[in-house]
mmCIF file of C-alpha atoms and ligand atoms in Angstrom:
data_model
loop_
_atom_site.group_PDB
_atom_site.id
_atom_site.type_symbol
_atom_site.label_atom_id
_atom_site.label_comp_id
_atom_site.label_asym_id
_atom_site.label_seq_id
_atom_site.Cartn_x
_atom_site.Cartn_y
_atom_site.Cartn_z
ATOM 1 C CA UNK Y 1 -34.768 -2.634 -56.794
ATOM 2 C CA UNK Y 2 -33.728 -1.683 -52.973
ATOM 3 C CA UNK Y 3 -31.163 0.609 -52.534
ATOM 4 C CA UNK Y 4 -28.552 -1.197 -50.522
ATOM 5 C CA UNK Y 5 -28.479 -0.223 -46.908
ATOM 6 C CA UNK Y 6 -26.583 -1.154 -43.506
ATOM 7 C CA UNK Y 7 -28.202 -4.347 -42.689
ATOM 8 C CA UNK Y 8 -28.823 -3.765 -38.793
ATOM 9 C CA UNK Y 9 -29.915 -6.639 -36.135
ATOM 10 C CA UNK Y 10 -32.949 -6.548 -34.550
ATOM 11 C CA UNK Y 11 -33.676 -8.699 -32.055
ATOM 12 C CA UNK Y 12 -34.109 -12.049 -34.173
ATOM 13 C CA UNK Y 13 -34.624 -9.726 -37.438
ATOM 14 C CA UNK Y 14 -32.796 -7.432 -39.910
ATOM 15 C CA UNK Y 15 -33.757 -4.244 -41.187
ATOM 16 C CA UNK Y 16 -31.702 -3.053 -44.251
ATOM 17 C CA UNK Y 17 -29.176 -4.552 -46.733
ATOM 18 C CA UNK Y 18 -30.975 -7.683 -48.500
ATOM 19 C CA UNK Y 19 -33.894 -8.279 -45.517
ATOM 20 C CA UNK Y 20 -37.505 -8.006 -46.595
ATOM 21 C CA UNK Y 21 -39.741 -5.033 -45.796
ATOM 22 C CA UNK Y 22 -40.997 -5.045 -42.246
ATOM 23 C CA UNK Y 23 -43.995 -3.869 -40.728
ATOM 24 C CA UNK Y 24 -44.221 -1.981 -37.040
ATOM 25 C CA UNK Y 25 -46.564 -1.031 -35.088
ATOM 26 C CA UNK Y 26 -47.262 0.655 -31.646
ATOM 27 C CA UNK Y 27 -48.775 -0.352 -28.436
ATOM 28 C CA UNK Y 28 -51.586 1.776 -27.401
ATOM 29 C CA UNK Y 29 -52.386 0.621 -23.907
ATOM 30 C CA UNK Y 30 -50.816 1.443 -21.008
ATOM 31 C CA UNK Y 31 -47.266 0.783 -20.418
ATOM 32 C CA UNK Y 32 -48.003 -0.252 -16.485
ATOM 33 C CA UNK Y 33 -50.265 -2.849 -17.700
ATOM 34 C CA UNK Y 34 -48.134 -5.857 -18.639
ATOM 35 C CA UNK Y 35 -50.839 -7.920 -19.549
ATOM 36 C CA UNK Y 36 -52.718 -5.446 -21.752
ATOM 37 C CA UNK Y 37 -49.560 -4.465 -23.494
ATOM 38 C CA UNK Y 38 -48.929 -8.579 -24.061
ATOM 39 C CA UNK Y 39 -52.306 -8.869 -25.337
ATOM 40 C CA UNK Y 40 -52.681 -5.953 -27.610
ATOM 41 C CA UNK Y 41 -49.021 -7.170 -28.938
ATOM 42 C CA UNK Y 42 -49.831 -10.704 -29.387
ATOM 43 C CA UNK Y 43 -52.824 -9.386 -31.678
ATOM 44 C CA UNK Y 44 -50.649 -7.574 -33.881
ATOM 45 C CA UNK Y 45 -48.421 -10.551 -34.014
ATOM 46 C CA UNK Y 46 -51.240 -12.583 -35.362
ATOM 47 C CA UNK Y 47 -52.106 -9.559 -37.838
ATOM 48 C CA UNK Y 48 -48.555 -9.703 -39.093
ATOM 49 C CA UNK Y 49 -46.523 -7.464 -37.706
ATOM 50 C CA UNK Y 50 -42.659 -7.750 -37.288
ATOM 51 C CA UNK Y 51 -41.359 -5.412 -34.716
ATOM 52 C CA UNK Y 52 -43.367 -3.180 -32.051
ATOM 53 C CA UNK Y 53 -42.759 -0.097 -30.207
ATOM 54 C CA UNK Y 54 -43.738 0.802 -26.738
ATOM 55 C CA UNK Y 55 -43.370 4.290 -25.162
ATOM 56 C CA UNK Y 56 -43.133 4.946 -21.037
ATOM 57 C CA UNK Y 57 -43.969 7.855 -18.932
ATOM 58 C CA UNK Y 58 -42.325 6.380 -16.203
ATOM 59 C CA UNK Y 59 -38.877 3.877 -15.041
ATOM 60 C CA UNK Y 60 -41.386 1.988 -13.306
ATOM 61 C CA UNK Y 61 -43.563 0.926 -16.154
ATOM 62 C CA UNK Y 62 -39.834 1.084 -17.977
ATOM 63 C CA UNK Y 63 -39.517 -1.977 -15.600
ATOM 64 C CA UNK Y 64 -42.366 -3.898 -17.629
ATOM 65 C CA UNK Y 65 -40.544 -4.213 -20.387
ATOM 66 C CA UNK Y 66 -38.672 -8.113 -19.370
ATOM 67 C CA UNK Y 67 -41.862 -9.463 -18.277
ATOM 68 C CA UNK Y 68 -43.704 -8.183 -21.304
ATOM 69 C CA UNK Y 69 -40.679 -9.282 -23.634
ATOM 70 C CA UNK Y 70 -40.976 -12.872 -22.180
ATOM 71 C CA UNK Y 71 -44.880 -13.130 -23.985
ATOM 72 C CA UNK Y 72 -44.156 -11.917 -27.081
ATOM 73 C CA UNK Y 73 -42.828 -13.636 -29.822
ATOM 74 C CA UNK Y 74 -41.345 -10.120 -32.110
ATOM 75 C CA UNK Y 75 -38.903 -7.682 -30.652
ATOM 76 C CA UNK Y 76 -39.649 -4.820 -28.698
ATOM 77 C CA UNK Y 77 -38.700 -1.167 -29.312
ATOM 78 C CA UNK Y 78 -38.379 1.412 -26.470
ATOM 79 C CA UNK Y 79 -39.423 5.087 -26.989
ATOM 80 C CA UNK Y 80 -37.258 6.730 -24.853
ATOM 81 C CA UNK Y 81 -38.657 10.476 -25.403
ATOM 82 C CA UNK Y 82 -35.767 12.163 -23.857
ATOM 83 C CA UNK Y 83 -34.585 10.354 -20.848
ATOM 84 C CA UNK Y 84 -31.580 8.571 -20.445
ATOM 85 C CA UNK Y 85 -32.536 6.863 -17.795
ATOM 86 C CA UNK Y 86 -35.509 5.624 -19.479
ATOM 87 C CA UNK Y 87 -33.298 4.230 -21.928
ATOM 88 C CA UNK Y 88 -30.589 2.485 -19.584
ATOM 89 C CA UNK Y 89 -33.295 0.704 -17.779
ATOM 90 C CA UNK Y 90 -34.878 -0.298 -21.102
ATOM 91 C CA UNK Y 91 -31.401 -1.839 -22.021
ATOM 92 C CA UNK Y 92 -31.053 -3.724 -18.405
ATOM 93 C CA UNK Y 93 -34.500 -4.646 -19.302
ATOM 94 C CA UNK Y 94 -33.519 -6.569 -22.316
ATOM 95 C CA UNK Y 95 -34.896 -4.388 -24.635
ATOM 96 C CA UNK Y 96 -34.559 -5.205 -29.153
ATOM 97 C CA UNK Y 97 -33.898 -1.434 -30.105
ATOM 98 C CA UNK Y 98 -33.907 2.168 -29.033
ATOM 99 C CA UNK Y 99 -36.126 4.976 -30.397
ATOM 100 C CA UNK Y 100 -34.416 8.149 -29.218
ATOM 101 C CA UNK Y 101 -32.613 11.090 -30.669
ATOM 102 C CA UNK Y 102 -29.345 11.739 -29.091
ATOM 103 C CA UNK Y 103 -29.096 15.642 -29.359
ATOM 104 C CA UNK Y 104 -32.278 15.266 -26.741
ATOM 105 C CA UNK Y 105 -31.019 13.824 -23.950
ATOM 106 C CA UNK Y 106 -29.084 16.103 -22.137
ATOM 107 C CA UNK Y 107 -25.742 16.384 -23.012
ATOM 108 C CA UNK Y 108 -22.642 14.180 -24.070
ATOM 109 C CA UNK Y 109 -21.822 12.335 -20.764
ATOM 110 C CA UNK Y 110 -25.662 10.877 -20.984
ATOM 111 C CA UNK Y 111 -25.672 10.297 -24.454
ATOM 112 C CA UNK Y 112 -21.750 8.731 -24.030
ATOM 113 C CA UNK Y 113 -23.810 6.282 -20.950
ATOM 114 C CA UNK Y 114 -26.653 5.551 -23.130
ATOM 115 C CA UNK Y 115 -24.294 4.805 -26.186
ATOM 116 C CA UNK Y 116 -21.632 2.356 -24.312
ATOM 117 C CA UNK Y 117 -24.753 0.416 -23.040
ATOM 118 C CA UNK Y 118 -26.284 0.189 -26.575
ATOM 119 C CA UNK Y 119 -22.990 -1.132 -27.888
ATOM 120 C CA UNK Y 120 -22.586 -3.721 -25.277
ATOM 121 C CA UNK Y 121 -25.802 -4.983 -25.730
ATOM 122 C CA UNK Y 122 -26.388 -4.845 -29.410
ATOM 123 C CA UNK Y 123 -29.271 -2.499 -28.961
ATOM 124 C CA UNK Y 124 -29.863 -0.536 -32.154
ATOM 125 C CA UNK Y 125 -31.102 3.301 -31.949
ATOM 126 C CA UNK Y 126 -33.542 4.651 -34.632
ATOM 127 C CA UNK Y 127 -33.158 8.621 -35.166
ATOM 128 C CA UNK Y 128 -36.714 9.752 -35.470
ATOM 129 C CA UNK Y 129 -36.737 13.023 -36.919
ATOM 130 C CA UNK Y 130 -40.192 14.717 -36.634
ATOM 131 C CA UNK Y 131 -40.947 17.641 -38.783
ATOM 132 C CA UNK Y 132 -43.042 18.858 -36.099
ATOM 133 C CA UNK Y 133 -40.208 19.263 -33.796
ATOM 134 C CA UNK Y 134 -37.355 20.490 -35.347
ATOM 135 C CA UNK Y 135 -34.538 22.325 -33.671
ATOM 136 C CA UNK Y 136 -35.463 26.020 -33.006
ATOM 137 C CA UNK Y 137 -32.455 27.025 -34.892
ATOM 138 C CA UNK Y 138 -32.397 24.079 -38.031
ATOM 139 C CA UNK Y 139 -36.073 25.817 -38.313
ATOM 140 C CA UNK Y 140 -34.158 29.951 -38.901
ATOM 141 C CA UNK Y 141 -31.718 28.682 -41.009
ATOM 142 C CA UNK Y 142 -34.485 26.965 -43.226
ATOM 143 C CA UNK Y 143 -36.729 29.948 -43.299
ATOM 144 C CA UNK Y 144 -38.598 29.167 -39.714
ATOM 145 C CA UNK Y 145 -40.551 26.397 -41.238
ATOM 146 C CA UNK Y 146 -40.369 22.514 -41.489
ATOM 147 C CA UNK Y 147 -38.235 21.824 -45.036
ATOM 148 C CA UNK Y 148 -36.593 18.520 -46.199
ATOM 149 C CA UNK Y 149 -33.139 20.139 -46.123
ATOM 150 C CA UNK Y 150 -33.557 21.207 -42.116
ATOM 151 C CA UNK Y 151 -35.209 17.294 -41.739
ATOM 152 C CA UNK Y 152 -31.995 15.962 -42.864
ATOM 153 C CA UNK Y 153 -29.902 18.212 -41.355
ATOM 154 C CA UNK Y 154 -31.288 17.533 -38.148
ATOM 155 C CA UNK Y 155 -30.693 13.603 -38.603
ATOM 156 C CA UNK Y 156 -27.031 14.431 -39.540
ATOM 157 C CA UNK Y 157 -26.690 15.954 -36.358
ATOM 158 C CA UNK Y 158 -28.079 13.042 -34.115
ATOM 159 C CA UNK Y 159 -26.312 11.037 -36.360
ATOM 160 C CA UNK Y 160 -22.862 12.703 -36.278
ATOM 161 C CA UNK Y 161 -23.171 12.497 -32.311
ATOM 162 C CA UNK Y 162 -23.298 8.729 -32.388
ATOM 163 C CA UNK Y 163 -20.795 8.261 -34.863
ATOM 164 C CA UNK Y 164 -18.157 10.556 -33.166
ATOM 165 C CA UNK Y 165 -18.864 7.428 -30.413
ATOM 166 C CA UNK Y 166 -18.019 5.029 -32.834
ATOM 167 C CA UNK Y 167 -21.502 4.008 -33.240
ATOM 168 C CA UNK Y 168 -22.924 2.924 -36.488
ATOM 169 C CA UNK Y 169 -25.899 0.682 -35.485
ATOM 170 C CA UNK Y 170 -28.013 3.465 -36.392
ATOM 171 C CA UNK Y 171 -31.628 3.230 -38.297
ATOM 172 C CA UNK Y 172 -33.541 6.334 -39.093
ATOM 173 C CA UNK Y 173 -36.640 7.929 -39.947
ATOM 174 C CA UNK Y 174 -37.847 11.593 -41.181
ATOM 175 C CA UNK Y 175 -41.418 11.513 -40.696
ATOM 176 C CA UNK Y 176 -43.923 14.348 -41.680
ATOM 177 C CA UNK Y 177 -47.833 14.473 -41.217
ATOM 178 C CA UNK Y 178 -47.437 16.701 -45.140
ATOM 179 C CA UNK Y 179 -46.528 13.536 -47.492
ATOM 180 C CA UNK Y 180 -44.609 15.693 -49.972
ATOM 181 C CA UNK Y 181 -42.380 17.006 -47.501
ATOM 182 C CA UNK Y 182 -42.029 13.160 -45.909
ATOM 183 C CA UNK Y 183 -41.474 11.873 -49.280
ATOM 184 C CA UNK Y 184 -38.492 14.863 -50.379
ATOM 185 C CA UNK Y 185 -36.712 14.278 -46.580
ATOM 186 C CA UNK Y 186 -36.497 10.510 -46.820
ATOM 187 C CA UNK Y 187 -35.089 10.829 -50.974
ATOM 188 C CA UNK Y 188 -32.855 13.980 -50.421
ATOM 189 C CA UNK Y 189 -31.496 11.428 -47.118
ATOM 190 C CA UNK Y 190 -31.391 8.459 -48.992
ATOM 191 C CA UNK Y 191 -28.942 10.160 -51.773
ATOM 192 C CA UNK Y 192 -26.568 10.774 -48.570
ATOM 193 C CA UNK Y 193 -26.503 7.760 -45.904
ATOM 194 C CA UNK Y 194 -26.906 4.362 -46.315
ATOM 195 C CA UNK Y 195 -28.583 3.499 -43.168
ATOM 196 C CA UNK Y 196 -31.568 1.644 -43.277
ATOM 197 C CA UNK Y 197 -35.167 4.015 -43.250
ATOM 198 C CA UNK Y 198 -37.962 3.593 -41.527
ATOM 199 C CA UNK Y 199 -40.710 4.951 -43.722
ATOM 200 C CA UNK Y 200 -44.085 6.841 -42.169
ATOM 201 C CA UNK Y 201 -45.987 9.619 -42.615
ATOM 202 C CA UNK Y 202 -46.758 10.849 -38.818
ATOM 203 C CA UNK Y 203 -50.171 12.297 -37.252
ATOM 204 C CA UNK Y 204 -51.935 10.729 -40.448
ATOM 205 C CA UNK Y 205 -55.255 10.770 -39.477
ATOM 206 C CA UNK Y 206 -58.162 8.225 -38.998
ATOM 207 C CA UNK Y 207 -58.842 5.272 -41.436
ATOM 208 C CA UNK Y 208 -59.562 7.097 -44.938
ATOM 209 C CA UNK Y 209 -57.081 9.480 -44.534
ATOM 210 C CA UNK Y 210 -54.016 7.406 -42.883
ATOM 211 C CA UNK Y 211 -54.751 4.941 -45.557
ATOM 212 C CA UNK Y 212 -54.463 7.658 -48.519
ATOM 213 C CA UNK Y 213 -51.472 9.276 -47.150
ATOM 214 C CA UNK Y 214 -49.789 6.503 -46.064
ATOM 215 C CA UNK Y 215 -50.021 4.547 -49.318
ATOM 216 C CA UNK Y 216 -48.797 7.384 -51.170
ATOM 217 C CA UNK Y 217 -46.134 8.520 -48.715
ATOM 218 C CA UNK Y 218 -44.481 5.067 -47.652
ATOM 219 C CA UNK Y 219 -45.599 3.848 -51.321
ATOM 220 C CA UNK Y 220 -44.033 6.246 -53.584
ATOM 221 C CA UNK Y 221 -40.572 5.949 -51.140
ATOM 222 C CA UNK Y 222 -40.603 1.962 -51.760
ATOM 223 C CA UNK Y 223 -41.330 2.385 -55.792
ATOM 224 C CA UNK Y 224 -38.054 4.553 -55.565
ATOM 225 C CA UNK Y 225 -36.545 1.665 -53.774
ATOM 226 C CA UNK Y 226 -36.258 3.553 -50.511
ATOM 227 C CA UNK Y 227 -37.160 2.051 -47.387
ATOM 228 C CA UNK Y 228 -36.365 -0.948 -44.924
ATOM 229 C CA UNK Y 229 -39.392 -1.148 -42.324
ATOM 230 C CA UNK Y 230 -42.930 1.156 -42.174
ATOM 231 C CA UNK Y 231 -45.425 2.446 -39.711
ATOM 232 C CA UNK Y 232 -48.863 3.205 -40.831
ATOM 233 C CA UNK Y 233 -49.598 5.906 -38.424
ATOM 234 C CA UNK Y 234 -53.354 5.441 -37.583
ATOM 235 C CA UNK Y 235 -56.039 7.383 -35.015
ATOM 236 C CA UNK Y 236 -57.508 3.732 -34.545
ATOM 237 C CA UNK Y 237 -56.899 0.028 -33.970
ATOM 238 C CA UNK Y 238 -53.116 -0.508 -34.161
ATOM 239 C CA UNK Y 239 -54.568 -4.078 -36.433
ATOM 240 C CA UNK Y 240 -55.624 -1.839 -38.657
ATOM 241 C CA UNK Y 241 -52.494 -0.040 -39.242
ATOM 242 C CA UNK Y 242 -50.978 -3.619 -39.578
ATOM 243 C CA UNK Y 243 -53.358 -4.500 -41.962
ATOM 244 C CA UNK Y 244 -52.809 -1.091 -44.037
ATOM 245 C CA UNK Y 245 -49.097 -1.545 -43.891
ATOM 246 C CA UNK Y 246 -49.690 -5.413 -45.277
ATOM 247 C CA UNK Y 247 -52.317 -4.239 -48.119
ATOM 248 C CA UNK Y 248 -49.061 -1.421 -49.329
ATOM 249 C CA UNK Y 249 -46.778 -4.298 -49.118
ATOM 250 C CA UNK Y 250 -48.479 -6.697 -51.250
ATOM 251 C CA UNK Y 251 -50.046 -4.636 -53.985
ATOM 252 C CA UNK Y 252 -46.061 -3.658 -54.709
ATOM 253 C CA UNK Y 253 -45.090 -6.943 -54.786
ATOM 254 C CA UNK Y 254 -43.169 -6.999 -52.037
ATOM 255 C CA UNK Y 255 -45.316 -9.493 -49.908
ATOM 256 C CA UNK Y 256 -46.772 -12.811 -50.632
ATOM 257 C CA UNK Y 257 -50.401 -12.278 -49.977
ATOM 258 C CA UNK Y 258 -54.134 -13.037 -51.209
ATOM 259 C CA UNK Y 259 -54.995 -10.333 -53.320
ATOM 260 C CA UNK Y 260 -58.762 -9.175 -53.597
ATOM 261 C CA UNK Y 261 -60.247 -8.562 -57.267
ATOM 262 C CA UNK Y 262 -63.636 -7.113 -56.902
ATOM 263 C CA UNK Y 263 -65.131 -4.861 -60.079
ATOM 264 C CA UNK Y 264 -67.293 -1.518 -58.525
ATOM 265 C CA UNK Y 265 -70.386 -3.038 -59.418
ATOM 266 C CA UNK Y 266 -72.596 -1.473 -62.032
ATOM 267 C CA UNK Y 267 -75.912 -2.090 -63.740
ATOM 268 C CA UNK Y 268 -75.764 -5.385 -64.837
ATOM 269 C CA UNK Y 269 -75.215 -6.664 -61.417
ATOM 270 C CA UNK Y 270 -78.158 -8.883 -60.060
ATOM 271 C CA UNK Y 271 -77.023 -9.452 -56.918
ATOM 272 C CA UNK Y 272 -76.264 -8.455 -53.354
ATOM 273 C CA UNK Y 273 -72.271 -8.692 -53.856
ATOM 274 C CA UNK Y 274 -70.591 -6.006 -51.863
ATOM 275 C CA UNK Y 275 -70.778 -7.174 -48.325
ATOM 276 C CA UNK Y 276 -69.720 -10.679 -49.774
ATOM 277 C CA UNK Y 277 -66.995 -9.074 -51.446
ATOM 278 C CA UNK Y 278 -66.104 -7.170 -47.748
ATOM 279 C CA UNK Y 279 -66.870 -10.728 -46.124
ATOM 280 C CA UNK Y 280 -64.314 -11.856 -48.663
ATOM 281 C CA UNK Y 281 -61.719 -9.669 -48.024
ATOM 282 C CA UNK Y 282 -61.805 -10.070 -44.267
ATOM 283 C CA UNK Y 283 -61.799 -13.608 -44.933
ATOM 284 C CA UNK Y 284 -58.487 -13.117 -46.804
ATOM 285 C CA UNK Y 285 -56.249 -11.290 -44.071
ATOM 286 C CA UNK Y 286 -57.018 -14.608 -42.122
ATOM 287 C CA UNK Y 287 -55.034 -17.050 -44.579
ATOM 288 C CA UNK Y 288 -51.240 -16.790 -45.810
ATOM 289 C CA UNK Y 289 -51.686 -18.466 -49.416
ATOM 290 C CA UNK Y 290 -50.601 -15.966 -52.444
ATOM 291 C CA UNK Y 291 -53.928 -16.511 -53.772
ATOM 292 C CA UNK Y 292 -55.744 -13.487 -56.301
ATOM 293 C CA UNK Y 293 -59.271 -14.238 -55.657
ATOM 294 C CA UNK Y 294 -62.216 -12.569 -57.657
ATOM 295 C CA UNK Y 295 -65.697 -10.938 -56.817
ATOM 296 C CA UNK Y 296 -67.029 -9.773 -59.455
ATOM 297 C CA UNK Y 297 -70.833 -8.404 -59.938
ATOM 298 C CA UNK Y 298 -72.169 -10.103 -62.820
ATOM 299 C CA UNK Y 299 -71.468 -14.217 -64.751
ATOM 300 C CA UNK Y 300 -71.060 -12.780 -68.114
ATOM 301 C CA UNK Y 301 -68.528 -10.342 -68.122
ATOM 302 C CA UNK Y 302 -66.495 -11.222 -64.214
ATOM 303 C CA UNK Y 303 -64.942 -14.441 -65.385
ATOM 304 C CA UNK Y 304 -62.990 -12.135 -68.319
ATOM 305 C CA UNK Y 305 -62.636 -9.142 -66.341
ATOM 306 C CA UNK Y 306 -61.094 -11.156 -63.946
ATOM 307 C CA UNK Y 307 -59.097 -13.515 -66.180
ATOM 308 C CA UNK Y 308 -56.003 -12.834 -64.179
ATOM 309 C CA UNK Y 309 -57.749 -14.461 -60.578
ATOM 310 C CA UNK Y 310 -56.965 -17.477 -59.510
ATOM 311 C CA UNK Y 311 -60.711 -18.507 -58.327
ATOM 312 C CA UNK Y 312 -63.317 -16.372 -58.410
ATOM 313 C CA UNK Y 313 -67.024 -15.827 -58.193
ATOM 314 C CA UNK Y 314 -69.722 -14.125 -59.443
ATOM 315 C CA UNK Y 315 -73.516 -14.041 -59.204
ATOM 316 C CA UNK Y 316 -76.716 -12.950 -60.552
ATOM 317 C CA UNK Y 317 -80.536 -14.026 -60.574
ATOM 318 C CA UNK Y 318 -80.190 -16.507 -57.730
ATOM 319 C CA UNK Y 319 -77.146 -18.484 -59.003
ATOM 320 C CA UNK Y 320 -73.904 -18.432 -58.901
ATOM 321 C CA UNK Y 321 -70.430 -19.381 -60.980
ATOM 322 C CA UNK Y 322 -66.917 -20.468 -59.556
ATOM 323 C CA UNK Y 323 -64.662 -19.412 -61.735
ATOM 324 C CA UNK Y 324 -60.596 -20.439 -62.131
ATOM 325 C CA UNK Y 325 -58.498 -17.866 -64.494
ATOM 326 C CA UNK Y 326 -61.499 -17.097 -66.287
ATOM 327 C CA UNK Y 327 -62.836 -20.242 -66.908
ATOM 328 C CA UNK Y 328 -65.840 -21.454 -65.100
ATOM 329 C CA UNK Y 329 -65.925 -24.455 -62.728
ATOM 330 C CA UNK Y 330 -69.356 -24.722 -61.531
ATOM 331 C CA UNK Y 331 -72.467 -23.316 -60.641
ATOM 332 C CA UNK Y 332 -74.019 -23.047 -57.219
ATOM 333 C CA UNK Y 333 -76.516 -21.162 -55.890
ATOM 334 C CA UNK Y 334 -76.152 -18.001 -54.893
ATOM 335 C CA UNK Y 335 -76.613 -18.763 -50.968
ATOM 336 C CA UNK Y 336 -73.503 -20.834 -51.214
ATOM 337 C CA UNK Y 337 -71.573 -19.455 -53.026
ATOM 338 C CA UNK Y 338 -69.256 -17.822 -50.203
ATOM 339 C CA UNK Y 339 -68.869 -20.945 -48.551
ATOM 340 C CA UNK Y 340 -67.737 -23.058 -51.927
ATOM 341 C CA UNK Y 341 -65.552 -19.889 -52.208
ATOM 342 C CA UNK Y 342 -64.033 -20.922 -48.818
ATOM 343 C CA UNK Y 343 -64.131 -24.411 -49.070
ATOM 344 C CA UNK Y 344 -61.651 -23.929 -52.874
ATOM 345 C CA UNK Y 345 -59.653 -21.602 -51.237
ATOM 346 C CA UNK Y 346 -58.620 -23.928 -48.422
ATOM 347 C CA UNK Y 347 -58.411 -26.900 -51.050
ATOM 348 C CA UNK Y 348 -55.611 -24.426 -52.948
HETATM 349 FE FE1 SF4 C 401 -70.570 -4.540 -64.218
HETATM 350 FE FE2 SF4 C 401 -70.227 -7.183 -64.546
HETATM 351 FE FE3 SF4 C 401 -68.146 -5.503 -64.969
HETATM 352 FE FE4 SF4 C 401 -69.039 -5.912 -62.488
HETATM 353 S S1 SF4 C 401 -68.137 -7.449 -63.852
HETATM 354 S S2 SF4 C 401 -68.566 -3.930 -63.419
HETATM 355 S S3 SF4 C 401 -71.221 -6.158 -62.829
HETATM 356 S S4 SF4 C 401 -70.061 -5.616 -66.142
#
């Protein structure tokens, strides 16, 4: 069960209150190239992802962002770092929602500027706190290293500054690269706001390791109930980290996807079945039906082992079964048995 949130507008979406979990990502190209930005954001689209964040160096590639917005079919976060002018132009500009954190951009007139804009324009502003980069003096009063309590302490100060403006379209994240810190900032917050959190464990490292910690960071948070959109931080394809972010989703029920069954393999198995269990599972990111489909190394034990698939398939000296909860179909042989795996699956 969530724990009830704001429910903030983004764009066409929600984060918070009752909306489903969503998934971000991040460009990675460069922000003065409008058409590689477009691209790389129309892939994610297509990978599934609901909401993407740019960041600028510059007003002038800040200036991208309504030509860029007009390709893309998701909205379109801003990373501000800490200029208010970055962010002002990124408003004119049409932009979904603000990344910045308002104790960071040079004082109280700016942040008042920044603020009335947001307002006007329904722009949102997430609160990243970074354990990396806490205040100097958060970090002395927390014994002069990165702890939960300073995290949160430094989000109640960004977030006190855009109250006290009568701002409450506020989203926020507390994001760590050490997932038991991550995981203690985003509960010990979550027992004192109610604005929606964006869950990620930051600087997470390539494939295997952003994987691990992610799934176990952003995982253990949405088990708790805690949570409204993630970021899979990733050194690597932003897909993947779409991907990543999908696979967490779906495996806690909280997204209607194929699921892949496919047993380790072991002695008994007579045939060549992990790369057509990989082949499967790349097959499977391509199609939307909530479908559990099997691979399983050997005909006489799969089809129980896998009792709980939808379709499945196994193989062994040259031939192959289909196999619907647990009961087999068919036979085929083994050459074909991918594509009659296919061919089912679209028939579903
Ligand atoms: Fe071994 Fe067959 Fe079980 Fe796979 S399904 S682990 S091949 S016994």
């Amino acid at each position: 069960m969530m724990e009830k949130t704001k429910k903030i507008k983004v764009g066409q979406l929600y984060i918070g209150g009752d909306a489903p979990i969503t998934i971000q990502s991040m460009v990675k190209a460069d922000a003065h190239d409008v058409k590689a930005c477009v691209e790389q954001i129309l892939a994610l689209e297509a990978a599934g992802c609901d909401l993407v964040r740019l960041g600028f160096l510059d007003l002038e590639s800040v200036r991208n962002i309504s030509a860029i917005k007009k390709q893309i079919h998701i909205p379109l976060v801003a990373d501000i770092h800490f200029n208010y002018r970055f962010a002002l132009e990124a408003i004119n500009q049409g932009i979904d929602k603000l990344r910045l954190n308002p104790g960071n951009i040079g004082g109280h007139d700016k942040v008042k500027m920044v603020v009335t804009q947001a307002k006007k324009n329904h722009v949102p502003i997430r609160i990243g706190v970074n354990a990396g980069s806490l205040q100097k003096d958060i970090l002395a009063r927390h014994g002069g290293h990165p702890t939960a309590e300073g995290m949160v302490e430094s989000a109640s100060e960004h977030i006190k500054i855009l109250e006290d403006l009568d701002f409450d379209q506020i989203i926020v994240s507390l994001k760590a690269s050490d997932v038991d810190l991550m995981v203690s900032a985003y509960r010990l917050f979550a027992q004192k706001y109610d604005y929606p959190l964006h869950l990620g464990v930051t600087e997470a490292g390539t494939q295997l390791s952003s994987t691990v910690k992610s799934s176990i960071g952003i995982g253990s948070l949405l088990l708790d109930g805690i949570g409204n959109t993630i970021r899979v931080s990733l050194t690597g394809d932003n897909v993947e980290e779409v991907i990543i972010a999908r696979e967490i989703l779906k495996h806690l029920h909280l997204r209607r996807e194929p699921i892949l069954i496919s047993c380790p393999t072991c002695s008994r198995t007579q045939w060549n079945m992990i790369p057509i269990a990989k082949k499967v599972e790349q097959y499977l990111t391509t199609i939307k039906k909530p479908l559990k489909v099997a691979v399983m190394g050997c005909a006489v034990n799969g089809p129980g082992e896998a009792r709980e698939a939808d379709i499945g398939i196994a193989g062994g000296n040259g031939m192959g079964i289909i196999f619907v909860k647990g009961e087999v179909v068919t036979t085929v042989p083994e050459s074909q048995l991918y594509d009659e795996l296919v061919k089912r699956i679209e028939q579903w």
